[in-house]
Phi, psi and omega in degrees: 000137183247146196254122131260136179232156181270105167275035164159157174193036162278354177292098192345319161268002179308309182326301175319300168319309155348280204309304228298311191286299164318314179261048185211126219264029173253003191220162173215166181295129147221027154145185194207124151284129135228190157302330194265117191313306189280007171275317146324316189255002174250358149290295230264304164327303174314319200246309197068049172215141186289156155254138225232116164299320180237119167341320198281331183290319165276349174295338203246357189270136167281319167312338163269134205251328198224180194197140178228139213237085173235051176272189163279144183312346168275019184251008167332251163338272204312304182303326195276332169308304173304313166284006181254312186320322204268012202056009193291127213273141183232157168227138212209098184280149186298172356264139177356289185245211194252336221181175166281302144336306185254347156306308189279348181261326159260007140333285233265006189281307164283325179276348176287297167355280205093023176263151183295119185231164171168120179270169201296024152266118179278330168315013187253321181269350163313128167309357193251336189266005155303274226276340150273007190287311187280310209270329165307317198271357185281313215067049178286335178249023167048197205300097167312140189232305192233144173227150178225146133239134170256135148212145214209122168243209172243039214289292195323307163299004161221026146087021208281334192273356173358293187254266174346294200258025207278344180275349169294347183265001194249114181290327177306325156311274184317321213089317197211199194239201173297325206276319182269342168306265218282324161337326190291299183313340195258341184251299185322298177322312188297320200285294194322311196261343185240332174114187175303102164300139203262347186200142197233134127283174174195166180227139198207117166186145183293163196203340185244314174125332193307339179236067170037240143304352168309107183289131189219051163206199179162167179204126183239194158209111193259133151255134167273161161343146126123317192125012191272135200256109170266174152207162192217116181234135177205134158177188203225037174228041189248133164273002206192122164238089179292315192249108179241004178192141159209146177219126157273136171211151165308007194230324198209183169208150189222145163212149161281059238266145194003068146081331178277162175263160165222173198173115162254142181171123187290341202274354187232350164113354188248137192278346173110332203254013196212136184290152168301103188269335199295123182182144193300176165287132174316172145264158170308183205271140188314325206280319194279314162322325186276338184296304209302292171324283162353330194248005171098000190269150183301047198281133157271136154206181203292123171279164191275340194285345164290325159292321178288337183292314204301322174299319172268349162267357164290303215303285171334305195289344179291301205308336197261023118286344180263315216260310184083047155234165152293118170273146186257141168289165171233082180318162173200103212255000000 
């Protein structure tokens, strides 16, 4: 049995993790940190594990083997360093660092460690996005011209950061807004299946007023290797993300329309007018992957050095939201 403990627990998804660590029959609860007493004793409550006043206490315990790190991002960096430091295997909700700068640094931090890591895209074990993964990599849809992602929800229009989650909205906490909270999950996909955009632009802005200046819609536009022409939609004032992915190729076309896949394409037979059923299994959840690994199993997950290119082209898009040019990332290799 592997002993986890929680080193921050302000994150819109920790309650999900909760249930996760209870029903997954290789792990058990060994405490809950956070700054916040009562945030701390109502996870820990959850978890059926005491709360550990100090941090340093989970660094230092041998008995703990990971640690999962869903604090505000701007407490990233110092915990996850600090948990790489102590040899503890990390589960890290995106995005890595704060910056760019503390993305790459604690990458090359972790990866010195040799611990297991891995963060929250979870959108990687879906099936529908495995199988244009293969199929890109097939060349099934000949010379790609355009990629799209979307993902976009009504958080702002119903008020979901109100209370509880009210630091998702303070780019001084958060890092970002709506465009880089959800932007990520839509830019990992794109950069897993196209590689690194060499240039980025972006359009970023608040739209209801409800988080003051927190920008909470967006549009970027990315070039991939090759000349492949991306785009990117993310925010939290959409009633609706009806289309959430397309990839064009001079052979095909594959897009996702409410969670179904479609595929035109002469070489596989499909027209395009019926969803496309052929398809791998999901995978767990990133979070369960990381349990799983723990448990000795043979899993994919996010290297860290993958979570920091992602810091830096979100960054980028800010910054080309600011400047109103194309911006280059600035990778660190």
């Amino acid at each position: 049995m592997k002993k986890i403990a929680i080193t921050g627990c302000a994150h819109i998804h920790t309650p999900n993790f909760v249930k996760l660590i209870l029903t997954h029959p290789g792990i058990s609860a060994a405490g809950v940190w956070d700054p916040d007493p009562e945030r701390a004793a109502g996870t820990a409550a959850a978890l059926g594990c005491p709360v550990v006043p100090a941090a340093e206490q989970i660094w230092n315990d041998p008995a703990i083997d990971a640690v999962v790190v869903c604090s505000e991002t701007c407490r990233h960096a110092e915990l996850i360093r600090a948990a790489a430091a102590a040899g503890k295997h990390i589960f890290a909700e995106k995005p890595l660092g704060f910056d760019t700068a503390s993305a790459y640094a604690t990458a090359r931090e972790v990866t010195a460690a040799g611990v297991i890591f891995q963060t929250g895209y979870f959108n990687r074990g879906r099936a529908v996005h495995r199988w244009i993964k293969a199929q890109v990599e097939a060349g099934t849809f000949g010379r790609i011209t355009r990629v799209r992602h979307s993902n976009c929800h009504s958080g702002s229009l119903g008020g979901w950061f109100d209370t509880q989650w009210r630091w998702l909205t303070d780019p001084a906490q958060a890092g970002c807004g709506a465009f880089g909270d959800m932007g990520t999950h839509s830019l990992d996909i794109l950069m897993w299946i196209f590689g690194r955009p060499d240039r980025v632009s972006a359009e970023i802005t608040p739209v209801t007023g409800r988080y003051g200046e927190c920008d909470e819609t967006g549009e970027a536009l990315l070039r991939f290797p090759g000349g492949v022409i991306g785009s990117l939609a993310a925010g939290w004032v959409d009633v609706a993300n009806p289309q959430s992915m397309m990839v064009s190729g001079t052979e095909g076309c594959a897009w996702i329309n409410a969670g179904e896949l479609f595929v035109k394409s002469e070489k596989l037979g499909s027209d395009g007018r019926t969803p496309w059923r052929d398809l791998p299994e999901d995978l767990p959840h990133a979070f369960v992957l990381f349990l799983d690994a723990l448990c000795g199993r043979a899993v994919p997950l996010v290297s860290p050095g993958e979570a920091a290119d992602r810091n830096a082209v979100m960054e980028a898009a800010y910054r080309s939201a600011r400047s109103g040019r194309r911006e280059t990332p600035l990778y660190c290799d």
